[in-house]
JSON list of C-alpha atoms and ligand atoms in Angstrom, two decimals:
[
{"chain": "A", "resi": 1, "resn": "UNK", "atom": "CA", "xyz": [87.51, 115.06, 111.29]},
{"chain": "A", "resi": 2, "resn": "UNK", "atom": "CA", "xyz": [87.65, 117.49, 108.24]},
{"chain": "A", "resi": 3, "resn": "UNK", "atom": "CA", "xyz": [87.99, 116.55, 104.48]},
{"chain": "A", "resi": 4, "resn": "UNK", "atom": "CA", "xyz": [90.27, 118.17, 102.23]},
{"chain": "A", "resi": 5, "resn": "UNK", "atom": "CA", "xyz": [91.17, 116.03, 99.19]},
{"chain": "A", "resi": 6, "resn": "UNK", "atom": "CA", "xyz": [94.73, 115.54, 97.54]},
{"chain": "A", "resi": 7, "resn": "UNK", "atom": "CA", "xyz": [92.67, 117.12, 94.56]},
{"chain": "A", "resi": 8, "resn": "UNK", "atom": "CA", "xyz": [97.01, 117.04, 92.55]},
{"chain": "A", "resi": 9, "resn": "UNK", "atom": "CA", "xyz": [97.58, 113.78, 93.04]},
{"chain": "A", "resi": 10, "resn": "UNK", "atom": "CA", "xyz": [96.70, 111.11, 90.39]},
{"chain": "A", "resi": 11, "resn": "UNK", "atom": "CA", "xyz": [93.97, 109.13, 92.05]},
{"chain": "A", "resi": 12, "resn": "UNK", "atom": "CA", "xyz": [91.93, 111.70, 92.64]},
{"chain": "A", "resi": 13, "resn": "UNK", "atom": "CA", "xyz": [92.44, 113.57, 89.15]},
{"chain": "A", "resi": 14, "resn": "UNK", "atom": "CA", "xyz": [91.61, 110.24, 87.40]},
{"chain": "A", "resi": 15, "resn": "UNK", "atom": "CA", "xyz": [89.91, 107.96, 89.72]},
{"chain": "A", "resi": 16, "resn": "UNK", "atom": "CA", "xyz": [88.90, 104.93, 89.02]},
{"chain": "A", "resi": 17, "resn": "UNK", "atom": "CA", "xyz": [86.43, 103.41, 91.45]},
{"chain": "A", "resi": 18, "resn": "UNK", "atom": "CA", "xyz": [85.86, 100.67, 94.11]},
{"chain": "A", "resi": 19, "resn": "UNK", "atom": "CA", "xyz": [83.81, 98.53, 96.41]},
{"chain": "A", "resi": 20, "resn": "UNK", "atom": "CA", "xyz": [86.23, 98.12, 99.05]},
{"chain": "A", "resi": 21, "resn": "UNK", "atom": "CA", "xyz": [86.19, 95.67, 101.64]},
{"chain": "A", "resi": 22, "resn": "UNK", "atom": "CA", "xyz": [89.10, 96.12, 104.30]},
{"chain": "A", "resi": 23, "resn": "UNK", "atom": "CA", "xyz": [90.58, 99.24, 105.86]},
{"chain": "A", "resi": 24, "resn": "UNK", "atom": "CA", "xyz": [94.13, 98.84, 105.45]},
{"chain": "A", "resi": 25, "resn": "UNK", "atom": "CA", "xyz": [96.00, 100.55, 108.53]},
{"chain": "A", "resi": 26, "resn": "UNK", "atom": "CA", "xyz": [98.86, 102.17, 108.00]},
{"chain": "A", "resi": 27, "resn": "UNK", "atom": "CA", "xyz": [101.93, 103.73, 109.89]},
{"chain": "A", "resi": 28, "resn": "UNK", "atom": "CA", "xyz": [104.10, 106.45, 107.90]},
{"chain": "A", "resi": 29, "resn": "UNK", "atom": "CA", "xyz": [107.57, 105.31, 109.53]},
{"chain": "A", "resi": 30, "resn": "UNK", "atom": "CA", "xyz": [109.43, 108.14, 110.68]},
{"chain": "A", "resi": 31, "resn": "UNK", "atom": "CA", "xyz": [110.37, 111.49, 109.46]},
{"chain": "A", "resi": 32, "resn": "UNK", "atom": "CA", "xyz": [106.44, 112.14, 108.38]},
{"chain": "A", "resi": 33, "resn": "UNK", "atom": "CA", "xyz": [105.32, 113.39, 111.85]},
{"chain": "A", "resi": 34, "resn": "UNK", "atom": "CA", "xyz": [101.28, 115.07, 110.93]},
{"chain": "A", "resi": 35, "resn": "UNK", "atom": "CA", "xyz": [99.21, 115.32, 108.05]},
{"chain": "A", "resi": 36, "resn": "UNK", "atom": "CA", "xyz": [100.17, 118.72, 106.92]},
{"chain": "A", "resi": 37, "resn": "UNK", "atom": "CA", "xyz": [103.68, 117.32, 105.95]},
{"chain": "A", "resi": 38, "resn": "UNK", "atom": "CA", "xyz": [102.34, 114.12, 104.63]},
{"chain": "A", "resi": 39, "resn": "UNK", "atom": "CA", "xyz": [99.49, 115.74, 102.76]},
{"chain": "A", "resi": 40, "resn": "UNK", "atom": "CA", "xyz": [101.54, 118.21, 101.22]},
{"chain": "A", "resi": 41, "resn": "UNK", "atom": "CA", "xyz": [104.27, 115.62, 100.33]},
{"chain": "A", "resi": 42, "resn": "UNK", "atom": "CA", "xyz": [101.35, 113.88, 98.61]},
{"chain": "A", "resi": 43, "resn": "UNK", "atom": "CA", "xyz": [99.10, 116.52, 96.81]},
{"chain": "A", "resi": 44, "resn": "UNK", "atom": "CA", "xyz": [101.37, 116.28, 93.77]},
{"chain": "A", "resi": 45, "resn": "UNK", "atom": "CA", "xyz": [100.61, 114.36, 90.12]},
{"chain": "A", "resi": 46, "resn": "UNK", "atom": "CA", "xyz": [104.29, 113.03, 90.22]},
{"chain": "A", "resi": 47, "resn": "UNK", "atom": "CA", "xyz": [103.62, 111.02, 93.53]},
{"chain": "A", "resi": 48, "resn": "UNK", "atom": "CA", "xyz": [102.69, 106.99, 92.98]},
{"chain": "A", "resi": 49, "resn": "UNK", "atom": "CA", "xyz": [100.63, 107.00, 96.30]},
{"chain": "A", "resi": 50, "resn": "UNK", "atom": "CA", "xyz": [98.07, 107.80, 97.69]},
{"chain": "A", "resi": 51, "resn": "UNK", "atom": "CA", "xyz": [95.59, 106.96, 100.68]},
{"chain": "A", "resi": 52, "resn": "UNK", "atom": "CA", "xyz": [91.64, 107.49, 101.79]},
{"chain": "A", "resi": 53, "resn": "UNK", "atom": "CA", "xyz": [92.81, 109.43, 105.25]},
{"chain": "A", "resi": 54, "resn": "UNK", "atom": "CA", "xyz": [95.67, 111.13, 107.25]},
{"chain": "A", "resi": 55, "resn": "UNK", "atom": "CA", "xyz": [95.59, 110.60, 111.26]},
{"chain": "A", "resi": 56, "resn": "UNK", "atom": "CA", "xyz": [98.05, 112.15, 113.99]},
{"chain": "A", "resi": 57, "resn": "UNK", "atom": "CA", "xyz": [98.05, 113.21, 117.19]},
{"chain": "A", "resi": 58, "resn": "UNK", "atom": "CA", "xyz": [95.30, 116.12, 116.85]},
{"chain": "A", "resi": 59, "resn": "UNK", "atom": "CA", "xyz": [92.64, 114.61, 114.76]},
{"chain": "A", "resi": 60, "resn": "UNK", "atom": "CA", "xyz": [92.65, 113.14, 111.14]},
{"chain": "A", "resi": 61, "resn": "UNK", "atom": "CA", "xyz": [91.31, 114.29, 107.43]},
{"chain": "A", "resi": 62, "resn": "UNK", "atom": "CA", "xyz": [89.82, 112.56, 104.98]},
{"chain": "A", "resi": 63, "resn": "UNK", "atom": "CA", "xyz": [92.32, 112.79, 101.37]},
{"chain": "A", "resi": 64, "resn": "UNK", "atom": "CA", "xyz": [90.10, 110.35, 98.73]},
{"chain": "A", "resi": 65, "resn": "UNK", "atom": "CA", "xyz": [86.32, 109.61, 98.94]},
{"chain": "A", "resi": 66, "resn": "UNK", "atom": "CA", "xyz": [85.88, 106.25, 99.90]},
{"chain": "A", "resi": 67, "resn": "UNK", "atom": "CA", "xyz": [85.47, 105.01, 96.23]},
{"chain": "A", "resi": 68, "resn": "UNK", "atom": "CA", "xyz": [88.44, 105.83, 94.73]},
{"chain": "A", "resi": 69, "resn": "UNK", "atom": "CA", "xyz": [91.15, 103.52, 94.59]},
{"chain": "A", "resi": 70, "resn": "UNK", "atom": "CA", "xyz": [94.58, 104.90, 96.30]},
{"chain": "A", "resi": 71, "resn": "UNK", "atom": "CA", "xyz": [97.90, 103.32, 96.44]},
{"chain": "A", "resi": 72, "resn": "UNK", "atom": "CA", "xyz": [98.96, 102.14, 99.59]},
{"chain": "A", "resi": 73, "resn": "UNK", "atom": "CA", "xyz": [99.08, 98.33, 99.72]},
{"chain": "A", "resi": 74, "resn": "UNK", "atom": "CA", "xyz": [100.25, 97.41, 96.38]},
{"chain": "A", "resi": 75, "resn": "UNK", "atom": "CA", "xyz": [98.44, 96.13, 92.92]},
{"chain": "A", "resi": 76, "resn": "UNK", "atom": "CA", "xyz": [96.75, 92.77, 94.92]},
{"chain": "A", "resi": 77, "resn": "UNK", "atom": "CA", "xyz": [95.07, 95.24, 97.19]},
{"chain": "A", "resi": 78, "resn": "UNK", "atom": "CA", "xyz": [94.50, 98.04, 96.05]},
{"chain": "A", "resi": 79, "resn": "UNK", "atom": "CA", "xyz": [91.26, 97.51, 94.42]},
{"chain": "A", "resi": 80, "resn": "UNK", "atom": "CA", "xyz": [89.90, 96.17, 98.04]},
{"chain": "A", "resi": 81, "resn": "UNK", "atom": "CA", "xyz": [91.13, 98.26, 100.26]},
{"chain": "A", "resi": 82, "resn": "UNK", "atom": "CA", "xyz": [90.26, 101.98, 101.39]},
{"chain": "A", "resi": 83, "resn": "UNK", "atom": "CA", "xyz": [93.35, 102.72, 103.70]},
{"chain": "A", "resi": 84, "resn": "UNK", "atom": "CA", "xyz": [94.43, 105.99, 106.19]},
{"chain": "A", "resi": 85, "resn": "UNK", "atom": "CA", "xyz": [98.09, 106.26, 107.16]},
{"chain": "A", "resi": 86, "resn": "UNK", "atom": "CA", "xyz": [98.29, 107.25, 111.25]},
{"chain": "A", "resi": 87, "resn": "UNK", "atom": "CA", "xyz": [101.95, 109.66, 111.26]},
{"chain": "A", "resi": 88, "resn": "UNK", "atom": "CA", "xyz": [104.24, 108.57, 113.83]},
{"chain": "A", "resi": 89, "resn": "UNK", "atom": "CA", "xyz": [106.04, 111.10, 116.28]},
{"chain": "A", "resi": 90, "resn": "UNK", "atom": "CA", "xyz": [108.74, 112.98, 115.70]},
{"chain": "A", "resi": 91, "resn": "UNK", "atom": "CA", "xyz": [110.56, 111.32, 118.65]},
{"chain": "A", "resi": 92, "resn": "UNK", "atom": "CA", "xyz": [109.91, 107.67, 117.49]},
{"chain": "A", "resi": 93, "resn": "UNK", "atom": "CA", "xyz": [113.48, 106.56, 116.51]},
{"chain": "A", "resi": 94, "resn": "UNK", "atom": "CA", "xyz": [114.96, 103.59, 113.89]},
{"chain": "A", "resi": 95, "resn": "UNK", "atom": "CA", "xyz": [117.16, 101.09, 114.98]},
{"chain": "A", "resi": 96, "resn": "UNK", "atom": "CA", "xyz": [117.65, 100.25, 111.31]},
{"chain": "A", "resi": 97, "resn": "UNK", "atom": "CA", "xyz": [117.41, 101.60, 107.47]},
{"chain": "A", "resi": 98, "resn": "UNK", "atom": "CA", "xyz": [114.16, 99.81, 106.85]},
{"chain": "A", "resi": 99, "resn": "UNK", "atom": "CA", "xyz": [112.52, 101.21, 109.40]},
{"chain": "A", "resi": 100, "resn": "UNK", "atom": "CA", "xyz": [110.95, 98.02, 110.78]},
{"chain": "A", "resi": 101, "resn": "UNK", "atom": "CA", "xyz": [112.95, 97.97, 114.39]},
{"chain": "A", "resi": 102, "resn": "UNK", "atom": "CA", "xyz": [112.17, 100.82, 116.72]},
{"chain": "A", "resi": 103, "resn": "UNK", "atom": "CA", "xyz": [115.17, 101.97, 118.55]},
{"chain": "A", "resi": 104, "resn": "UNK", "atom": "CA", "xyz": [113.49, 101.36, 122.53]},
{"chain": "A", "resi": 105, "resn": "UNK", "atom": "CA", "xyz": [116.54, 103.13, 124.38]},
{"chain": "A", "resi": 106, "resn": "UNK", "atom": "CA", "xyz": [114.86, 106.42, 122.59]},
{"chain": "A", "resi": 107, "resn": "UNK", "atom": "CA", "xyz": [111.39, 105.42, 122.22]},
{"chain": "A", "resi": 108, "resn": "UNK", "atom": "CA", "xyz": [110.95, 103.86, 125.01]},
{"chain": "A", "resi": 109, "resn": "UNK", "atom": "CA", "xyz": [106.74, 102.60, 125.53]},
{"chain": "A", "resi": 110, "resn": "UNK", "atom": "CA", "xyz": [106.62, 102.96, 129.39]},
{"chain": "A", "resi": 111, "resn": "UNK", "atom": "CA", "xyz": [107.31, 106.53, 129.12]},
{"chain": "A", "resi": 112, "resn": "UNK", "atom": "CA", "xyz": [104.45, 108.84, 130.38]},
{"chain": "A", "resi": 113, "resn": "UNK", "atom": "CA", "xyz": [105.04, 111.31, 127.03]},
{"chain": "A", "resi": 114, "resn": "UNK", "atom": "CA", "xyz": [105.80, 107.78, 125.04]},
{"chain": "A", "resi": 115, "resn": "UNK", "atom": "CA", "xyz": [102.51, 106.54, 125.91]},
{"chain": "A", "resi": 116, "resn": "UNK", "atom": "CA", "xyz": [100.13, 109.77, 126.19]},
{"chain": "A", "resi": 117, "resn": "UNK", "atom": "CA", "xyz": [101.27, 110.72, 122.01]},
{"chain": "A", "resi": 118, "resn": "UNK", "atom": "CA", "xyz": [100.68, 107.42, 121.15]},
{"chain": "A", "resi": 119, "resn": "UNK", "atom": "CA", "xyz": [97.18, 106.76, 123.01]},
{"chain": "A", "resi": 120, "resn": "UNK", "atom": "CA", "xyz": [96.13, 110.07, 120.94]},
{"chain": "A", "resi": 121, "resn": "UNK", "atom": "CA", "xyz": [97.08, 108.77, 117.58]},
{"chain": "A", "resi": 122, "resn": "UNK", "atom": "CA", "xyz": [95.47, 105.20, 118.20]},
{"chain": "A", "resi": 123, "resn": "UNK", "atom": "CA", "xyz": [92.13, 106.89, 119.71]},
{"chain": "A", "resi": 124, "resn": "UNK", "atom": "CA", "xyz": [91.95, 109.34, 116.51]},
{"chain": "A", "resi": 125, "resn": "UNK", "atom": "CA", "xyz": [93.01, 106.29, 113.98]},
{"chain": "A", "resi": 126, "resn": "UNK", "atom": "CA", "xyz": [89.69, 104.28, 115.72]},
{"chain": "A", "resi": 127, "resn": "UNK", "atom": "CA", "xyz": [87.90, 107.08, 115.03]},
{"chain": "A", "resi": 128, "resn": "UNK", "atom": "CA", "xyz": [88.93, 106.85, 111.21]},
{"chain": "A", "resi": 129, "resn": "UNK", "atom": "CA", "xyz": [88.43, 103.37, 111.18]},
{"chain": "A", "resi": 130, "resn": "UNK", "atom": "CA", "xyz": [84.66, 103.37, 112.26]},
{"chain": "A", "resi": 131, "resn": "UNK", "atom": "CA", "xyz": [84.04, 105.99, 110.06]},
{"chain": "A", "resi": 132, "resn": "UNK", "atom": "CA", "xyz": [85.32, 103.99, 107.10]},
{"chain": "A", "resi": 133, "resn": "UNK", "atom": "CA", "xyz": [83.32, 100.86, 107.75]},
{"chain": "A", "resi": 134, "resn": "UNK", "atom": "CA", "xyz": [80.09, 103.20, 108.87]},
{"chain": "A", "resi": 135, "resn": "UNK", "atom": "CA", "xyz": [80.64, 104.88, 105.24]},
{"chain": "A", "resi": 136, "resn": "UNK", "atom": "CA", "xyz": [81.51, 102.07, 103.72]},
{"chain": "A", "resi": 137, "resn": "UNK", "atom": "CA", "xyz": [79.59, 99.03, 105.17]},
{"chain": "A", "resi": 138, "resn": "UNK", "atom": "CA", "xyz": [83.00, 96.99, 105.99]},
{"chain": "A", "resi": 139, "resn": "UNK", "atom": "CA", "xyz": [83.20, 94.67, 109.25]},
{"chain": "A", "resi": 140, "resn": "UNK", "atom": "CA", "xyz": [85.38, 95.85, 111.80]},
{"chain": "A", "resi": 141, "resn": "UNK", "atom": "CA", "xyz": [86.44, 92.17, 111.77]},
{"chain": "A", "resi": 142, "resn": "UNK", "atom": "CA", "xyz": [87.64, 93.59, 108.11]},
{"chain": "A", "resi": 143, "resn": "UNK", "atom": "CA", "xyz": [89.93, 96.43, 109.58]},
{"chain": "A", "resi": 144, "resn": "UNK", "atom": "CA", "xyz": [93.71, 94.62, 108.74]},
{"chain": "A", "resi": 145, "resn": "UNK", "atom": "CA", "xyz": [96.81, 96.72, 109.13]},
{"chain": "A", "resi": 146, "resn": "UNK", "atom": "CA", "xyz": [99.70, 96.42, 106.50]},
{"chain": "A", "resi": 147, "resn": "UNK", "atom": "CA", "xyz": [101.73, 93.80, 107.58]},
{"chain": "A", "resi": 148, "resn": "UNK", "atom": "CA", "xyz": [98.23, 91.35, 108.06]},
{"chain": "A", "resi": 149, "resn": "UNK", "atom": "CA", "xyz": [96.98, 92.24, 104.57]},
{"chain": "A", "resi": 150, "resn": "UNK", "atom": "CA", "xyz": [100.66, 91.00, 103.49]},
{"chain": "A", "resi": 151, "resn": "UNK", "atom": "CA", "xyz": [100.27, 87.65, 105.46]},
{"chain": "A", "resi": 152, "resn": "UNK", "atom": "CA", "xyz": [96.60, 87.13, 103.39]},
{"chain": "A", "resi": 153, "resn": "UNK", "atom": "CA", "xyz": [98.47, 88.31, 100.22]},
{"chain": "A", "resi": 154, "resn": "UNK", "atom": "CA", "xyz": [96.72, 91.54, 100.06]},
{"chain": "A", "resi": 155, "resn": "UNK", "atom": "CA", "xyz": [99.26, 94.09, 100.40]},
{"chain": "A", "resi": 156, "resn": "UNK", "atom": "CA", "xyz": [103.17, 94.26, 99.47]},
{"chain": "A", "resi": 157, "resn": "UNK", "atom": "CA", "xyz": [105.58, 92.62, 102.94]},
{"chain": "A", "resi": 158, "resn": "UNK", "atom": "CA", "xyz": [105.74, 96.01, 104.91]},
{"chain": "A", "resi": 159, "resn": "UNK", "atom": "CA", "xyz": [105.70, 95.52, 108.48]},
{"chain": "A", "resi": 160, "resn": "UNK", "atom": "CA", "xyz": [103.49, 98.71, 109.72]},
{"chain": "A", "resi": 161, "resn": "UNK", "atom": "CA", "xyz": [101.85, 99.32, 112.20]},
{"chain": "A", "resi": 162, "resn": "UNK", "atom": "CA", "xyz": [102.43, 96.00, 114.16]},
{"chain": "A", "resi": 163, "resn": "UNK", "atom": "CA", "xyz": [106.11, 96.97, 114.67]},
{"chain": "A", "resi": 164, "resn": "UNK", "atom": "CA", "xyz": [104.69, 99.56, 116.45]},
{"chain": "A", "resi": 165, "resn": "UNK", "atom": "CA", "xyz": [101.52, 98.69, 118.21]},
{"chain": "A", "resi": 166, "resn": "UNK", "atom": "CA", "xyz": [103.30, 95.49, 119.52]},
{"chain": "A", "resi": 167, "resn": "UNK", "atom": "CA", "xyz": [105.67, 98.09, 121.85]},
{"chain": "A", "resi": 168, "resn": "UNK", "atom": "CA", "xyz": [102.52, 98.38, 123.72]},
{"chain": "A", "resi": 169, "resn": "UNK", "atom": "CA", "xyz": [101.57, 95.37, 124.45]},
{"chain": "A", "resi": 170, "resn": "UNK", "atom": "CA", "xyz": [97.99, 93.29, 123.81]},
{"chain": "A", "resi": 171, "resn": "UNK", "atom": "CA", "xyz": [96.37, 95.95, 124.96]},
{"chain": "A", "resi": 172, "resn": "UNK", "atom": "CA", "xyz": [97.25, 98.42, 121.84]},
{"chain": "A", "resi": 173, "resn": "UNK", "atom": "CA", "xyz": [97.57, 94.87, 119.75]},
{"chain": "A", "resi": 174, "resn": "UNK", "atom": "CA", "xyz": [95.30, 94.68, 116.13]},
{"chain": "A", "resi": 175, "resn": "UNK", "atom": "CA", "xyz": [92.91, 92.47, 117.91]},
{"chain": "A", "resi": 176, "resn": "UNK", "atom": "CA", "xyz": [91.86, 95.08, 120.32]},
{"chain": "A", "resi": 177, "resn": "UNK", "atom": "CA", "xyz": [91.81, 97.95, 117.54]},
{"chain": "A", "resi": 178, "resn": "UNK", "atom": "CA", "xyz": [89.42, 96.08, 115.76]},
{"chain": "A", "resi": 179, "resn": "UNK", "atom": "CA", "xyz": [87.60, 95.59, 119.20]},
{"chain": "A", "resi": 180, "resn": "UNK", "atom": "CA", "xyz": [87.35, 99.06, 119.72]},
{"chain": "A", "resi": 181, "resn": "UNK", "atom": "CA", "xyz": [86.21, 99.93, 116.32]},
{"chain": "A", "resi": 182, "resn": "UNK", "atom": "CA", "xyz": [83.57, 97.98, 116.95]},
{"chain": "A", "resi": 183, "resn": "UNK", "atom": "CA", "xyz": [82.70, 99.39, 119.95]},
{"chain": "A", "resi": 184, "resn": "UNK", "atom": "CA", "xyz": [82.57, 102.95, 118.43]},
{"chain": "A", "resi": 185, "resn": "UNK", "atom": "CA", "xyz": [80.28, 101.65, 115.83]},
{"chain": "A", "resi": 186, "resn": "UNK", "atom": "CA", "xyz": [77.83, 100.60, 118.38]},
{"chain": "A", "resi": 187, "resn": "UNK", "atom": "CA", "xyz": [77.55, 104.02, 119.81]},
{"chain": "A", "resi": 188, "resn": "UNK", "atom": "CA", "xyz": [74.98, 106.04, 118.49]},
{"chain": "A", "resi": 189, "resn": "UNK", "atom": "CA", "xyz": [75.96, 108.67, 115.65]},
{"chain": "A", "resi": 190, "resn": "UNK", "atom": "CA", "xyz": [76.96, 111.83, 117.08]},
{"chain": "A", "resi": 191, "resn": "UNK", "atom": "CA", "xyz": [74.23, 114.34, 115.84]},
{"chain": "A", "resi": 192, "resn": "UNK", "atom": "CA", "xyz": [72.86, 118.35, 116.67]},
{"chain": "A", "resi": 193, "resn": "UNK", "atom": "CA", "xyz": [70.50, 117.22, 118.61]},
{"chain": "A", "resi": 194, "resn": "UNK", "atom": "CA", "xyz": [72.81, 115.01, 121.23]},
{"chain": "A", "resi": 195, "resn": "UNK", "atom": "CA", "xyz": [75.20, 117.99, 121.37]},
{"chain": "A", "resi": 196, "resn": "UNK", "atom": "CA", "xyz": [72.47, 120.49, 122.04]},
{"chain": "A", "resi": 197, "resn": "UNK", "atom": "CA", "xyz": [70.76, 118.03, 124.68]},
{"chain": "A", "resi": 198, "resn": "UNK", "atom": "CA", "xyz": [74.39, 117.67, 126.08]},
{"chain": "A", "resi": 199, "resn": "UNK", "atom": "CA", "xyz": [75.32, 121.23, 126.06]},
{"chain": "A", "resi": 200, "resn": "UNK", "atom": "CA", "xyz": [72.05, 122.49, 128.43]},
{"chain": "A", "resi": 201, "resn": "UNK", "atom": "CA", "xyz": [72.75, 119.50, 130.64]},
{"chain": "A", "resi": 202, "resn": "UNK", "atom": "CA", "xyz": [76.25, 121.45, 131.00]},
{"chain": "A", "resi": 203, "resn": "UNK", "atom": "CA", "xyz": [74.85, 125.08, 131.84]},
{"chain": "A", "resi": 204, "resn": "UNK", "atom": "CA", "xyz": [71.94, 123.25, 134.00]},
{"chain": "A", "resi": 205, "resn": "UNK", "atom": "CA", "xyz": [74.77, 121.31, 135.88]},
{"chain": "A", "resi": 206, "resn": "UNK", "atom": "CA", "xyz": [76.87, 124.91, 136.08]},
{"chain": "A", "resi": 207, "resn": "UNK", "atom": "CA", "xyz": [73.63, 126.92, 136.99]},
{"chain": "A", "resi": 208, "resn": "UNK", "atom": "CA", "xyz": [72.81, 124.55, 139.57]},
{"chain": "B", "resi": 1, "resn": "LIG", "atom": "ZN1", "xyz": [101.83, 100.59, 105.01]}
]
């Protein structure tokens, strides 16, 4: 995780704050493959969104502090929701204009480099997630992608990331995100002193 805010783009020049209470999950659609492009696309005062964190396959950065409102689910939600958008691949492919039917003769889910880029994205957007509710005392129960703050007339009818996540099966489905959220949050807090204790169990274990 590392922080660098969109410190150009309107929400963050002239915030105006929130008590959120969902994590809105979010999937870019294609052509915005990591969160160098989509930060840079979004780091600019003439661009009318915005979001609380960018995920992809190598880790994720947080763009707002958790108070500010962004725009990413529309004026019904906005004031509720902190939300992170999780890039899709470069080789995910469109089977129309809309972008809400993935194309499975090229993106097919039971591929072995399919599945590995997509596992790495999901793991890192958990990560985000529990952060978000840590920081911001939401429920994981609370953690709602797009298209299911849309059916509780919350967000604007996009249909991210459940067009995706759905390719997977149950297994990669909302209910088990929110599952495994929850199970991160009941791990204890990664802190100097577990990492020290962990690193001389390492040399002991190499030494011995
Ligand atoms: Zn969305």
């Amino acid at each position: 995780m590392e922080i660098r805010y969109l410190e150009r783009n309107k929400t963050y020049t002239s915030p105006q704050r929130i008590r959120p209470v969902y994590v809105a999950v979010h999937s870019t659609g294609s052509g915005v493959t990591n969160r160098t492009v989509l930060f840079n696309a979004w780091n600019n005062p003439g661009v009318k969104l915005s979001c609380h964190a960018m995920v992809d396959d190598e880790g994720w950065t947080l763009t707002l502090p958790l108070d500010y409102k962004g725009w990413h689910v529309g004026s019904r939600g906005n004031g509720l929701c902190v939300g992170f958008e999780i890039c899709e691949p470069p080789f995910i492919r469109y089977a129309d204009d809309a972008h809400t039917r993935i194309n499975l003769e090229q993106y097919n889910p039971k591929d072995a480099r399919v599945l590995t880029d997509f596992k790495k994205r999901w793991a890192n957007a958990v990560d985000c997630a529990a952060y978000m509710c840590r920081e911001s005392g939401i429920m994981p129960e609370h953690v709602l992608c797009h298209a299911e703050l849309f059916a509780i007339e919350r967000a604007t009818n996009h249909a991210d990331v459940l067009h995706w996540f759905t390719l997977f099966g149950d297994r990669y489905g909302m209910d088990y995100f929110r599952a495994a959220v929850k199970a991160a949050l009941q791990k204890p807090k990664t802190t100097a002193k577990n990492v020290r204790r962990a690193r001389r169990r390492t040399i002991e274990h190499v030494i011995n």
